[in-house]
Coordinates of C-alpha atoms and ligand atoms in Angstrom, one line a residue:
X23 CA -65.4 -9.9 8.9
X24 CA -64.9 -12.5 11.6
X25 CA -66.0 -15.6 9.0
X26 CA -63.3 -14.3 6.6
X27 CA -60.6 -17.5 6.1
X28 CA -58.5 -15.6 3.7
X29 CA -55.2 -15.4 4.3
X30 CA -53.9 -12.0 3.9
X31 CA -50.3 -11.7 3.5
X32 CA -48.2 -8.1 2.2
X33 CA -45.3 -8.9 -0.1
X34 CA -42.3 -5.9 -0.6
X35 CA -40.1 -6.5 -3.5
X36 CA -36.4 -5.0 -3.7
X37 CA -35.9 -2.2 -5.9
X38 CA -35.2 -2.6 -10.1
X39 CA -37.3 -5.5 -12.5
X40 CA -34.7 -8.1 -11.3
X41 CA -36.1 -8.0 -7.7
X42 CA -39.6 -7.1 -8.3
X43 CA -40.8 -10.3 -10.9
X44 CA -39.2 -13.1 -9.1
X45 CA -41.5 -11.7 -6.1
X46 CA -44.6 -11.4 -7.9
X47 CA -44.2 -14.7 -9.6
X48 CA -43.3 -16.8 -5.9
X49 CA -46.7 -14.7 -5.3
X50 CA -48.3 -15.5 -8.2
X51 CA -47.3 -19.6 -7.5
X52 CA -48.8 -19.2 -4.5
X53 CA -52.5 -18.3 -4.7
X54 CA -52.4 -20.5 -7.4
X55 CA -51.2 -23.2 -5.0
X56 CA -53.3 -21.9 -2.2
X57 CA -56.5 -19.6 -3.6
X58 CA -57.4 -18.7 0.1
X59 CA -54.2 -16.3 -0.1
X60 CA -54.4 -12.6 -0.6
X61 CA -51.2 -10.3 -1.3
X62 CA -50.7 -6.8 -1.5
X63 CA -47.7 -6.0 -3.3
X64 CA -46.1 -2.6 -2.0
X65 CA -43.8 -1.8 -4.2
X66 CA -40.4 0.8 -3.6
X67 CA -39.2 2.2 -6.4
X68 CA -36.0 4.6 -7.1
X69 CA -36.8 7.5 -10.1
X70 CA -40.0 5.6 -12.5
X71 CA -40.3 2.2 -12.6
X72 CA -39.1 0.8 -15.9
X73 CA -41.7 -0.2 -18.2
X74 CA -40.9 -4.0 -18.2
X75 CA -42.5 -4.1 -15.0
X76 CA -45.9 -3.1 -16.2
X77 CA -46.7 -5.8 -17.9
X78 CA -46.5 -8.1 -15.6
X79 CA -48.3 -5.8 -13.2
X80 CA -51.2 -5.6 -15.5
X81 CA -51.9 -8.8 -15.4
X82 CA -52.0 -10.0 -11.9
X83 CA -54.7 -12.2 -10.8
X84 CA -57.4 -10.4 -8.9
X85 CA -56.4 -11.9 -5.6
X86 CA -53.0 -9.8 -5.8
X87 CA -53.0 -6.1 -5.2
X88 CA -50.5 -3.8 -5.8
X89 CA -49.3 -0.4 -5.0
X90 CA -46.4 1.7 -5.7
X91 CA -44.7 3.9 -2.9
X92 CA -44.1 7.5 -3.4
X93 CA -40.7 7.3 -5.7
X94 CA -37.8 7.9 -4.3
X95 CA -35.4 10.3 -6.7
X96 CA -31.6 9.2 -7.5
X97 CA -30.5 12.4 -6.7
X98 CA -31.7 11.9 -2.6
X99 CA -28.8 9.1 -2.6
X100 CA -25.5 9.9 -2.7
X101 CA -23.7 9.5 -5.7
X102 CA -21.1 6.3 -7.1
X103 CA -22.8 3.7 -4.7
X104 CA -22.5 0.0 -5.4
X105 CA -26.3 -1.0 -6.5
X106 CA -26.5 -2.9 -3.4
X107 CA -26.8 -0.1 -1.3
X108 CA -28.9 2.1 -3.8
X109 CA -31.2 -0.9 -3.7
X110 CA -30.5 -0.7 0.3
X111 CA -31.0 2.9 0.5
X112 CA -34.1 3.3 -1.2
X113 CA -35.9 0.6 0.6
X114 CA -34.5 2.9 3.8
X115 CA -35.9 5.7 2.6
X116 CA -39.1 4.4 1.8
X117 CA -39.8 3.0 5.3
X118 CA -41.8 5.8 6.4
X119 CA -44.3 5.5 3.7
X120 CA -44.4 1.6 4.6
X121 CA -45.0 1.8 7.8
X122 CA -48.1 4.1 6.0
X123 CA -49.1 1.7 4.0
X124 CA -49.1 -1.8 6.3
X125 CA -50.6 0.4 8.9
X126 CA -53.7 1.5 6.6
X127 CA -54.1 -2.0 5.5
X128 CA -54.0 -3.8 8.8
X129 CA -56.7 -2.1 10.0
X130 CA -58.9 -2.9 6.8
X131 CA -57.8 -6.6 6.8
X132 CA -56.0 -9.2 9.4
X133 CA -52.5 -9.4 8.0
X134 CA -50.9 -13.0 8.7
X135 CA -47.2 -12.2 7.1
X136 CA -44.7 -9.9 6.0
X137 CA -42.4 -11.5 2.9
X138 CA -39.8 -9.0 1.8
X139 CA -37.2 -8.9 -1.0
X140 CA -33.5 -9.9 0.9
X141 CA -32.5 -6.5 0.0
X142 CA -35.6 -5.1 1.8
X143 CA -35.0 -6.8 5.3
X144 CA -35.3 -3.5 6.9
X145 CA -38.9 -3.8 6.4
X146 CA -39.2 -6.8 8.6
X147 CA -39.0 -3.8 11.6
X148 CA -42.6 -3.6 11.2
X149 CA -43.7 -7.4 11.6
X150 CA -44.0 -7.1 14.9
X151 CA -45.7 -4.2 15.1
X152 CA -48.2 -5.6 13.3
X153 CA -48.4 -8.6 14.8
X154 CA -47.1 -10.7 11.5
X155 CA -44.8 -13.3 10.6
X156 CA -41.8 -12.1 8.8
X157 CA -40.0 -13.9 5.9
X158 CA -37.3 -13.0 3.1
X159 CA -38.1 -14.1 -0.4
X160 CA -34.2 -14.8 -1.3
X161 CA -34.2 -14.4 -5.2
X162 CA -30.7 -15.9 -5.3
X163 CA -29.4 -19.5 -5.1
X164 CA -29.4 -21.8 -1.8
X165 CA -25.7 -21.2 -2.3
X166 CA -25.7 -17.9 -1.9
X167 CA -27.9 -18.0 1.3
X168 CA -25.4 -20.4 2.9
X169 CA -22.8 -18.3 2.2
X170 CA -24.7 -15.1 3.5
X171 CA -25.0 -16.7 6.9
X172 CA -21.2 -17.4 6.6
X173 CA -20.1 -14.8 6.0
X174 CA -19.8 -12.9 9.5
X175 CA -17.8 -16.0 10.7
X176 CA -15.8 -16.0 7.2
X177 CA -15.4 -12.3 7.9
X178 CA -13.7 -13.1 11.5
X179 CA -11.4 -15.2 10.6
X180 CA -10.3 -13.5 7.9
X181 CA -7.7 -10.9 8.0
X182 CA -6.8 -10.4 4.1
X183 CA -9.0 -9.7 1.0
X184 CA -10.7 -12.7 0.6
X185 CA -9.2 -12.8 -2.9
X186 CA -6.2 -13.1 -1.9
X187 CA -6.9 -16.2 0.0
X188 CA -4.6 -19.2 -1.4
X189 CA -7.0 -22.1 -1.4
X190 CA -10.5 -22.2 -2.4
X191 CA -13.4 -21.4 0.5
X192 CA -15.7 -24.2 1.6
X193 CA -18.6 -23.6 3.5
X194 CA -20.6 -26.6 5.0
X195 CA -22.9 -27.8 1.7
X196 CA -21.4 -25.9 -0.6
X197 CA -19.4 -25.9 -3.7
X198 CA -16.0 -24.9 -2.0
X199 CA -15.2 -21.4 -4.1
X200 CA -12.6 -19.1 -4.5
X201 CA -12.6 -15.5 -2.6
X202 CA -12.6 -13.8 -6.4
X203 CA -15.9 -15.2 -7.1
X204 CA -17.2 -14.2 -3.7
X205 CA -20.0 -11.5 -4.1
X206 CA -18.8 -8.4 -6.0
X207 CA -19.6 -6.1 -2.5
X208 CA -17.3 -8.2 -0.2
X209 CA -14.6 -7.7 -2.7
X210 CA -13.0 -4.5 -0.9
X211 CA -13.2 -5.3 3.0
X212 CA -12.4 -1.8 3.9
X213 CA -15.1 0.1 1.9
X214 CA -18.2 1.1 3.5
X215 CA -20.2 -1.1 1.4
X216 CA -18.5 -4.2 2.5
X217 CA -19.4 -2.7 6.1
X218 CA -22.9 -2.3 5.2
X219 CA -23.1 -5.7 3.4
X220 CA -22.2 -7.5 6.5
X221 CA -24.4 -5.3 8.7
X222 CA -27.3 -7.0 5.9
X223 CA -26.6 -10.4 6.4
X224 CA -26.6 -10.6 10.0
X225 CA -30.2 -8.8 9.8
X226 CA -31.2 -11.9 7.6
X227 CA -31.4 -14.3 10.7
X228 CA -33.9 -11.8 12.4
X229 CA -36.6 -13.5 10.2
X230 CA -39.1 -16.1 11.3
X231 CA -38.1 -17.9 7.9
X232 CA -36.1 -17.6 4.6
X233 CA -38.1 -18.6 1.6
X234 CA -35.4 -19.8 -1.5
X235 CA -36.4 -19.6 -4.8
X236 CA -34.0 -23.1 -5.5
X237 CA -35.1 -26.6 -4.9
X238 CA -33.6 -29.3 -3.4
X239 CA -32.4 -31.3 -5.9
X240 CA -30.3 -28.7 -7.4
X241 CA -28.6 -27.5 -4.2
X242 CA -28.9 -30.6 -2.4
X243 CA -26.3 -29.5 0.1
X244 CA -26.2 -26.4 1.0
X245 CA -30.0 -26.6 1.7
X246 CA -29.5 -29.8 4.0
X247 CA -26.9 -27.5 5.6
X248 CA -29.2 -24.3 6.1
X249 CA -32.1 -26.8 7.7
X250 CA -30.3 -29.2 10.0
X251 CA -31.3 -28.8 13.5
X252 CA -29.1 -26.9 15.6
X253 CA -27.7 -24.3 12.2
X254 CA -28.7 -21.3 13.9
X255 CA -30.4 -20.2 10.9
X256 CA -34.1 -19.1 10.3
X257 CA -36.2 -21.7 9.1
X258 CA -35.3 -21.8 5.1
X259 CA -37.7 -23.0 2.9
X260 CA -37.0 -23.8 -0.9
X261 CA -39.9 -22.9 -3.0
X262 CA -38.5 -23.0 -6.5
X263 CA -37.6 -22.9 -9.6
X264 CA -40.0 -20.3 -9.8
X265 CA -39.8 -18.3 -13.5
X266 CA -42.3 -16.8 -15.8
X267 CA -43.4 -18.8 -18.2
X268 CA -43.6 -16.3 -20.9
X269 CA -41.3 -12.9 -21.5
X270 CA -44.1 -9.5 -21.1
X271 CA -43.5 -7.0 -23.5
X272 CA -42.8 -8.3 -26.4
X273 CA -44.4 -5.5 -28.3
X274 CA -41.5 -4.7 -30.3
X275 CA -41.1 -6.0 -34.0
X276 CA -37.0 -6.6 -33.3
X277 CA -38.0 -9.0 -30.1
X278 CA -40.4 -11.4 -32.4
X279 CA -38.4 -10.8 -35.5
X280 CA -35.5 -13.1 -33.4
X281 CA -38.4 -16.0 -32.8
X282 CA -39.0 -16.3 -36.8
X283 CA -35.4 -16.3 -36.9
X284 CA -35.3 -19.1 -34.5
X285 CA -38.1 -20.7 -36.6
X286 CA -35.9 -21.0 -39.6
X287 CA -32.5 -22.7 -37.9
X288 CA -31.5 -26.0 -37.1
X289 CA -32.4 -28.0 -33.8
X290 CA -30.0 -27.3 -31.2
X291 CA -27.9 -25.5 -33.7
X292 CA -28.2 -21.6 -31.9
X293 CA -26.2 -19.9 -29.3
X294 CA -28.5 -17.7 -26.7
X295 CA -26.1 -14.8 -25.4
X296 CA -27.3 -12.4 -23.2
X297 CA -25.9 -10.4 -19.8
X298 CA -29.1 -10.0 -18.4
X299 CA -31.6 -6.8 -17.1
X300 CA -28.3 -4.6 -17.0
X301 CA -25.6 -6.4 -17.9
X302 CA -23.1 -4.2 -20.0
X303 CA -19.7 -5.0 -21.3
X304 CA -16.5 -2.6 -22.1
X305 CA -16.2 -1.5 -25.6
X306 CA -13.2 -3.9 -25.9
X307 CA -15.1 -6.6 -24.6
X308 CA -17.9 -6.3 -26.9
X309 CA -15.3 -6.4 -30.1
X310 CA -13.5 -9.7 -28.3
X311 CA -17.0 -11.0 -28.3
X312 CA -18.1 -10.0 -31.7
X313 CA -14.9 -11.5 -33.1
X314 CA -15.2 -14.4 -31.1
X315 CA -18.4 -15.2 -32.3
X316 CA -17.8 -14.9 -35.4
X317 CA -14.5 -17.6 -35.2
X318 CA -17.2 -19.8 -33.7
X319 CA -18.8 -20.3 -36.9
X320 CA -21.5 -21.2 -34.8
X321 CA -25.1 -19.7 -35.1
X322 CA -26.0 -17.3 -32.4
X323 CA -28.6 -14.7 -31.1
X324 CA -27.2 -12.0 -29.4
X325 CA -28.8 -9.2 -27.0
X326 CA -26.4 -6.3 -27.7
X327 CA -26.5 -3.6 -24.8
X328 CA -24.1 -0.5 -25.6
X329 CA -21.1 -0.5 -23.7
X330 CA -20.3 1.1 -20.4
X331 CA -16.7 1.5 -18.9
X332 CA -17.6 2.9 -15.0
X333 CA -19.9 -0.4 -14.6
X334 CA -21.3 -3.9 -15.7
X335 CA -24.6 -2.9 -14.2
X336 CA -25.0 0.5 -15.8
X337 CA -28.3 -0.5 -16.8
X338 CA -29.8 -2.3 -13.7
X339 CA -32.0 0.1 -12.4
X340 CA -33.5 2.3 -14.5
X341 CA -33.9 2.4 -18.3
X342 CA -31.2 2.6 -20.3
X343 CA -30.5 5.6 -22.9
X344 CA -31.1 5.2 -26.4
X345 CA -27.8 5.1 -27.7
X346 CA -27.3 3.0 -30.5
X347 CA -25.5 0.0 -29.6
X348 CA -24.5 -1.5 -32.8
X349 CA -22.1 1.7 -33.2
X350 CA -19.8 -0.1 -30.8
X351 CA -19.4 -3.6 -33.2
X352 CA -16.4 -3.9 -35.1
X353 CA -16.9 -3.0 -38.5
X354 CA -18.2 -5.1 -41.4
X355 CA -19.1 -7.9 -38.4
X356 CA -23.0 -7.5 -38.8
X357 CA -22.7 -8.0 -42.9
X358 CA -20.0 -10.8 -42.5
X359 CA -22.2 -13.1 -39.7
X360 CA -25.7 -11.9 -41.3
X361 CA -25.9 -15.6 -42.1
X362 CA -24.9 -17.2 -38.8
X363 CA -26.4 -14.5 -36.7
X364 CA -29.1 -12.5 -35.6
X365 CA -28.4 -9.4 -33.1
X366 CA -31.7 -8.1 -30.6
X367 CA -31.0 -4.2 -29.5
X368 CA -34.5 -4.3 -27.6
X369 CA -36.0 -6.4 -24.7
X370 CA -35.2 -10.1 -25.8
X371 CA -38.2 -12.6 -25.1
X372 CA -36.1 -14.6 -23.1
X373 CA -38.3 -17.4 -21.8
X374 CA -39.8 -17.8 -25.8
X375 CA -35.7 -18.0 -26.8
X376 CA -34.8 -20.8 -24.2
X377 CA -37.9 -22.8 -24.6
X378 CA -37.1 -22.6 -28.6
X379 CA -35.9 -26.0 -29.6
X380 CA -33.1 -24.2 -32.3
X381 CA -31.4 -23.4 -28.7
X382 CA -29.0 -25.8 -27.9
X383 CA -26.5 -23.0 -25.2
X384 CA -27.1 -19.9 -23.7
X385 CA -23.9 -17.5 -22.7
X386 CA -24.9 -16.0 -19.7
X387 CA -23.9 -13.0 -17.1
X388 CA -25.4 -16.2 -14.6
X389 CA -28.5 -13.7 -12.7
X390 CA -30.3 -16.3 -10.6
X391 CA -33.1 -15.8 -12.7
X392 CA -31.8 -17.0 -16.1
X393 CA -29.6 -19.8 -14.5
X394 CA -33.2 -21.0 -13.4
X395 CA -34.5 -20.4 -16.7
X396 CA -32.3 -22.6 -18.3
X397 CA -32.2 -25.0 -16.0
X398 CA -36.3 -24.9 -16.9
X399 CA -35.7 -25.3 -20.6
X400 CA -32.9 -27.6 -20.3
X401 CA -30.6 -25.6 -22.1
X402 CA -26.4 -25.4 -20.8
X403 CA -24.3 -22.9 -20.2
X404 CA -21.4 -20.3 -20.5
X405 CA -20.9 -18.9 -17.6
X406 CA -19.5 -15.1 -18.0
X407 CA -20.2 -13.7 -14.8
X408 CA -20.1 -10.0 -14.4
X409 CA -21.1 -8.4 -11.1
X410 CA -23.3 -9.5 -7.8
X411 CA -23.4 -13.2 -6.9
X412 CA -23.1 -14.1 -10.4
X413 CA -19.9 -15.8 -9.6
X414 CA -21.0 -17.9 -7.1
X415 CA -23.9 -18.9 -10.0
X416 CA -21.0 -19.9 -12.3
X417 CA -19.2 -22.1 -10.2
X418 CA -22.6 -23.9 -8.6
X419 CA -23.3 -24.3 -12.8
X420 CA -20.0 -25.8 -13.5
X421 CA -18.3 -27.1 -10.7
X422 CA -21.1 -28.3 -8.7
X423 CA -24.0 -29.1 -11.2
X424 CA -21.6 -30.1 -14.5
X425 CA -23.8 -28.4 -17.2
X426 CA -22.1 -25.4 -18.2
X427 CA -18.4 -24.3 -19.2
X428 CA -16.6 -21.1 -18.4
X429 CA -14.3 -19.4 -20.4
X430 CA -11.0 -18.1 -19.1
X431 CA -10.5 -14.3 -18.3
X432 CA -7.0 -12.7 -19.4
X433 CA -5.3 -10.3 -16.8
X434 CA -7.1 -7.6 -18.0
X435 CA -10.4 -8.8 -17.4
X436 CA -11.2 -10.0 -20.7
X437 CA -12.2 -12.8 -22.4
X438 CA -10.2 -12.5 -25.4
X439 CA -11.9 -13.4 -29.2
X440 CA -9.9 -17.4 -29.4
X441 CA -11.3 -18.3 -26.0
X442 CA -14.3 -17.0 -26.9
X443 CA -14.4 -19.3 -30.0
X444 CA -13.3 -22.2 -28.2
X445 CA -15.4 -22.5 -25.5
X446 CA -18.6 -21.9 -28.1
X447 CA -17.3 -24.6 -29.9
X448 CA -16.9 -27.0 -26.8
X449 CA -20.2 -26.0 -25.9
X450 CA -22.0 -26.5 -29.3
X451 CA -20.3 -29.7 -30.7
X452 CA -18.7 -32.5 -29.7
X453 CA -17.8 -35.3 -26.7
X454 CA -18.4 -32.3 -24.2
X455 CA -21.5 -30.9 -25.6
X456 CA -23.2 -33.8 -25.0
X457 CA -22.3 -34.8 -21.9
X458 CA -23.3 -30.9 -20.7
X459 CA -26.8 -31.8 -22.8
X460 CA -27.0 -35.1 -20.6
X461 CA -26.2 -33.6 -17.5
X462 CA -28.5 -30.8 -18.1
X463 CA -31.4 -32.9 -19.3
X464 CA -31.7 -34.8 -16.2
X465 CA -32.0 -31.3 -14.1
X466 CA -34.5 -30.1 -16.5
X467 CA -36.2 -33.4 -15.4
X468 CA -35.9 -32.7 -11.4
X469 CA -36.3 -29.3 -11.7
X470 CA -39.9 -29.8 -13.3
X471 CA -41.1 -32.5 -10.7
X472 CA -40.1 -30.1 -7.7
X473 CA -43.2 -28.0 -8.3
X474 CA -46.0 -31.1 -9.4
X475 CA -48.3 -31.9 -7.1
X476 CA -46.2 -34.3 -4.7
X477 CA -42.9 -32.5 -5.7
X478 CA -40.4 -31.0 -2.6
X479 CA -41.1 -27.8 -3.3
X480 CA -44.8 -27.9 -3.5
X481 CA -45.0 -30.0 -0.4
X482 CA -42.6 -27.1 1.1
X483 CA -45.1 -24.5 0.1
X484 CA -48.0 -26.3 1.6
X485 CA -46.5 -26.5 4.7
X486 CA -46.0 -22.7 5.3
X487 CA -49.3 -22.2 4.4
X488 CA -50.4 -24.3 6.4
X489 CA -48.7 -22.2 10.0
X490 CA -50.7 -19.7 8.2
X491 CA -53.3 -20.8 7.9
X492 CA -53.8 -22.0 11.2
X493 CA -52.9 -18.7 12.3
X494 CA -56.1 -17.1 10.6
X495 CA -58.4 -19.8 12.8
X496 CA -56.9 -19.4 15.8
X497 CA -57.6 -15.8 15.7
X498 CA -61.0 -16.3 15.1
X499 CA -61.5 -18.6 17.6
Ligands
LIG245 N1 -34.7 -10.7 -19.5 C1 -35.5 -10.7 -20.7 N2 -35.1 -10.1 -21.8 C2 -33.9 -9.4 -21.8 C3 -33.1 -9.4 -20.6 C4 -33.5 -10.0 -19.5 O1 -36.6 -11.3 -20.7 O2 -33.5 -8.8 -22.9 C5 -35.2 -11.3 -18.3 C6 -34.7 -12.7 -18.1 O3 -35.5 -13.7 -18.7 C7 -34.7 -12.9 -16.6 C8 -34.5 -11.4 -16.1 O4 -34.8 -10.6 -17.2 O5 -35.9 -13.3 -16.1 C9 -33.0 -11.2 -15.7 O6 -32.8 -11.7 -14.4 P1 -31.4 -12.3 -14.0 O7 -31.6 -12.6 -12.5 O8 -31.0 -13.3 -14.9 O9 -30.4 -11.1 -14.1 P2 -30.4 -9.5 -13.7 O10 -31.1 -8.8 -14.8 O11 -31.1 -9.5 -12.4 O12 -29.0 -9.2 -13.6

């Protein structure tokens, strides 16, 4: 239909919840934003998708489409692979059935762009085939971008683990950091996955643009860096905070149990602690934290996960067992704290438990998406990074932006039960506190004018559009 105007654009997530709902919700924001969009979602998938992802699914607006592509089994990959490359190696393997899909679309519909998941830049191969612009939806911080394009230079001058380094990095815009809370995968530069990682980032700056779900008043440098003339980079484009605004699936009596909770405590008065989609901690890490709590004297809600000792991600990509995971609290601790605390074993409502007005912290693993999330609901942090680019999330959270604290990690690896205690308590009450509640107020406050109607993002998401849209006419011209 030559008189069509709509702008038809296909949108590939990365694989696992954590890369698929940021995706749908920058697509979501979008038609909203622009109703002359269309997306088709085509979705990779390793094993079944886990169920947290249907609801959000089922309720897309009619002018996004989605469709799953043939699943891909665990067992094709091999085995002990950082997620990373699972993630990685499942988008690979699904290419095939991509190229399928885009090529069965394009000839129903004129397709103006290709926006892929950063861990699904592979996919970009086809733009061209198809005659579309190509863009990365980066579901990470600015930060973490900058530090992407870095990292080939960081990786040439560099001849020891960047741990190891003495002083702390800087990159141009950036909070300078140390090499230990560098990504998890550059960690060991002799494994293949370090090899592969870098191989990744240099395939970023093949894209027409980078779309970066941060805004410019939170990461005012390091996205003045990535778009001054002459960086080298693609065009980057900040589009956020983009979060949903309520938690799906919050079928289960345990999840809305917490919210009455909530109901009943004192403003402020709660600590939020949760390690994200698939955050697990040691066994011994769990008791520290238990115990730690509990010294607190300080109210909390608590998302237990059962403990894993090969990984903190155990749980990342596909659903977790049903082991019981109050098995692995110390003894007695559920009876003794059944005042102060309330523990979750299911799928927490997240967004409900931030916007709650008993919240007053939140003790996170520091995933992009619930740093936004309580930037959002104005809520600060403790930072207890665990695995990915959490790390670089924690120090942007307390070195750069001043509205979290992070608690100090013992030789071991552990954050022993008095740190634990102390940091809740500097976090909760006190001088400190509210400074942090200040600090963290008058984000809350940018954050929420970046996507009104004049607000940087918005204007930012107009303006793609609008190459878009100008696209469409000239074809029909
Ligand atoms: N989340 C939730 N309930 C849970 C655990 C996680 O709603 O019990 C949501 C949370 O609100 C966030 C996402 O899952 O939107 C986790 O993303 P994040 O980037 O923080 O961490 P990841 O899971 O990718 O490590």
């Amino acid at each position: 239909n030559f008189m069509d105007k709509t702008i038809h654009i296909a949108v590939v997530p990365g694989v696992g919840y954590g890369h698929l709902v940021p995706i749908l919700h920058f697509s979501k924001l979008l038609i909203q934003l622009h109703p002359d969009i269309h997306v088709t979602c085509i979705i990779p998938t390793l094993g079944s998708p886990p169920s947290s992802s249907e609801t959000i699914l089922q309720t897309l607006p009619s002018n996004i489409d989605y469709m799953f592509l043939p699943e891909v089994q665990p067992s094709d990959l091999p085995q002990g692979l950082p997620m990373e490359i699972q993630i990685q190696l499942t988008v690979t393997n699904s290419l095939p059935y991509l190229h399928e899909a885009l090529k069965s679309l394009a000839l129903r519909i004129p397709l103006v762009a290709l926006v892929v998941d950063a861990f699904a830049v592979e996919a970009l191969n086809f733009a061209k085939e198809f005659n579309m612009l190509s863009y990365i939806y980066f579901c990470a911080a600015a930060s973490t971008l900058a530090w992407s394009f870095y990292l080939p230079k960081l990786d040439e001058e560099t001849t020891c683990e960047y741990r190891d380094l003495p002083e702390p990095i800087k990159v141009p815009g950036c909070v300078p950091l140390h090499g230990r809370d560098l990504l998890t995968i550059v960690q060991d530069r002799s494994s293949q996955a370090y090899k592969y990682f870098l191989q990744h980032v240099k395939s970023l700056s093949f894209a027409d643009g980078v779309l970066v779900n941060s805004f410019l008043e939170m990461e005012m440098g390091p996205i003045n860096a990535l778009t001054e003339e002459g960086s080298g980079n693609p065009s980057v484009y900040p589009v956020g905070p983009i979060i949903q605004t309520v938690t799906g699936s919050v079928d289960d009596a345990n999840g809305l149990e917490c919210l009455s909770w909530l109901d009943k405590q004192q403003s402020c008065s709660v600590l939020y602690v949760s390690f994200g989609s698939g955050g697990t901690l040691s066994h011994e890490q769990i008791v520290e934290l238990a115990l730690g709590l509990e010294l607190s004297n300080q109210k909390f809600l608590w998302v237990v996960r059962a403990p894993s000792s090969s990984s903190s991600n155990a749980a990342y990509l596909s659903a977790q067992n049903d082991v019981d995971a109050l098995q692995f609290l110390p003894s007695g601790f559920l009876e003794r704290t059944k005042e102060e605390g309330f523990v979750i074993t299911s799928w927490a409502p997240q967004i409900q438990i931030l916007s709650h007005s008993s919240v007053g912290g939140f003790l996170s693993h520091c995933g992009w998406s619930s740093t936004l999330e309580s930037v959002v609901h104005g809520v600060p942090l403790i930072t207890w990074p665990m695995f990915a680019e959490q790390g670089m999330n924690a120090v942007l959270v307390t070195e750069g932006l001043k509205v979290g604290l992070r608690p100090r990690v013992n030789e071991n690896g552990i954050v022993e039960r008095v740190e634990v205690a102390k940091v809740i308590k500097r976090l909760m009450e006190g001088e400190e506190c509210e400074k942090l509640h200040n600090n963290m107020k008058e984000l809350k406050e940018v954050a929420s004018n970046a996507l009104k109607e004049d607000g940087s993002s918005t204007k930012t998401i107009s303006q793609l559009t609008l190459k878009w849209r100008n696209l469409v006419q000239k074809n029909q011209i």
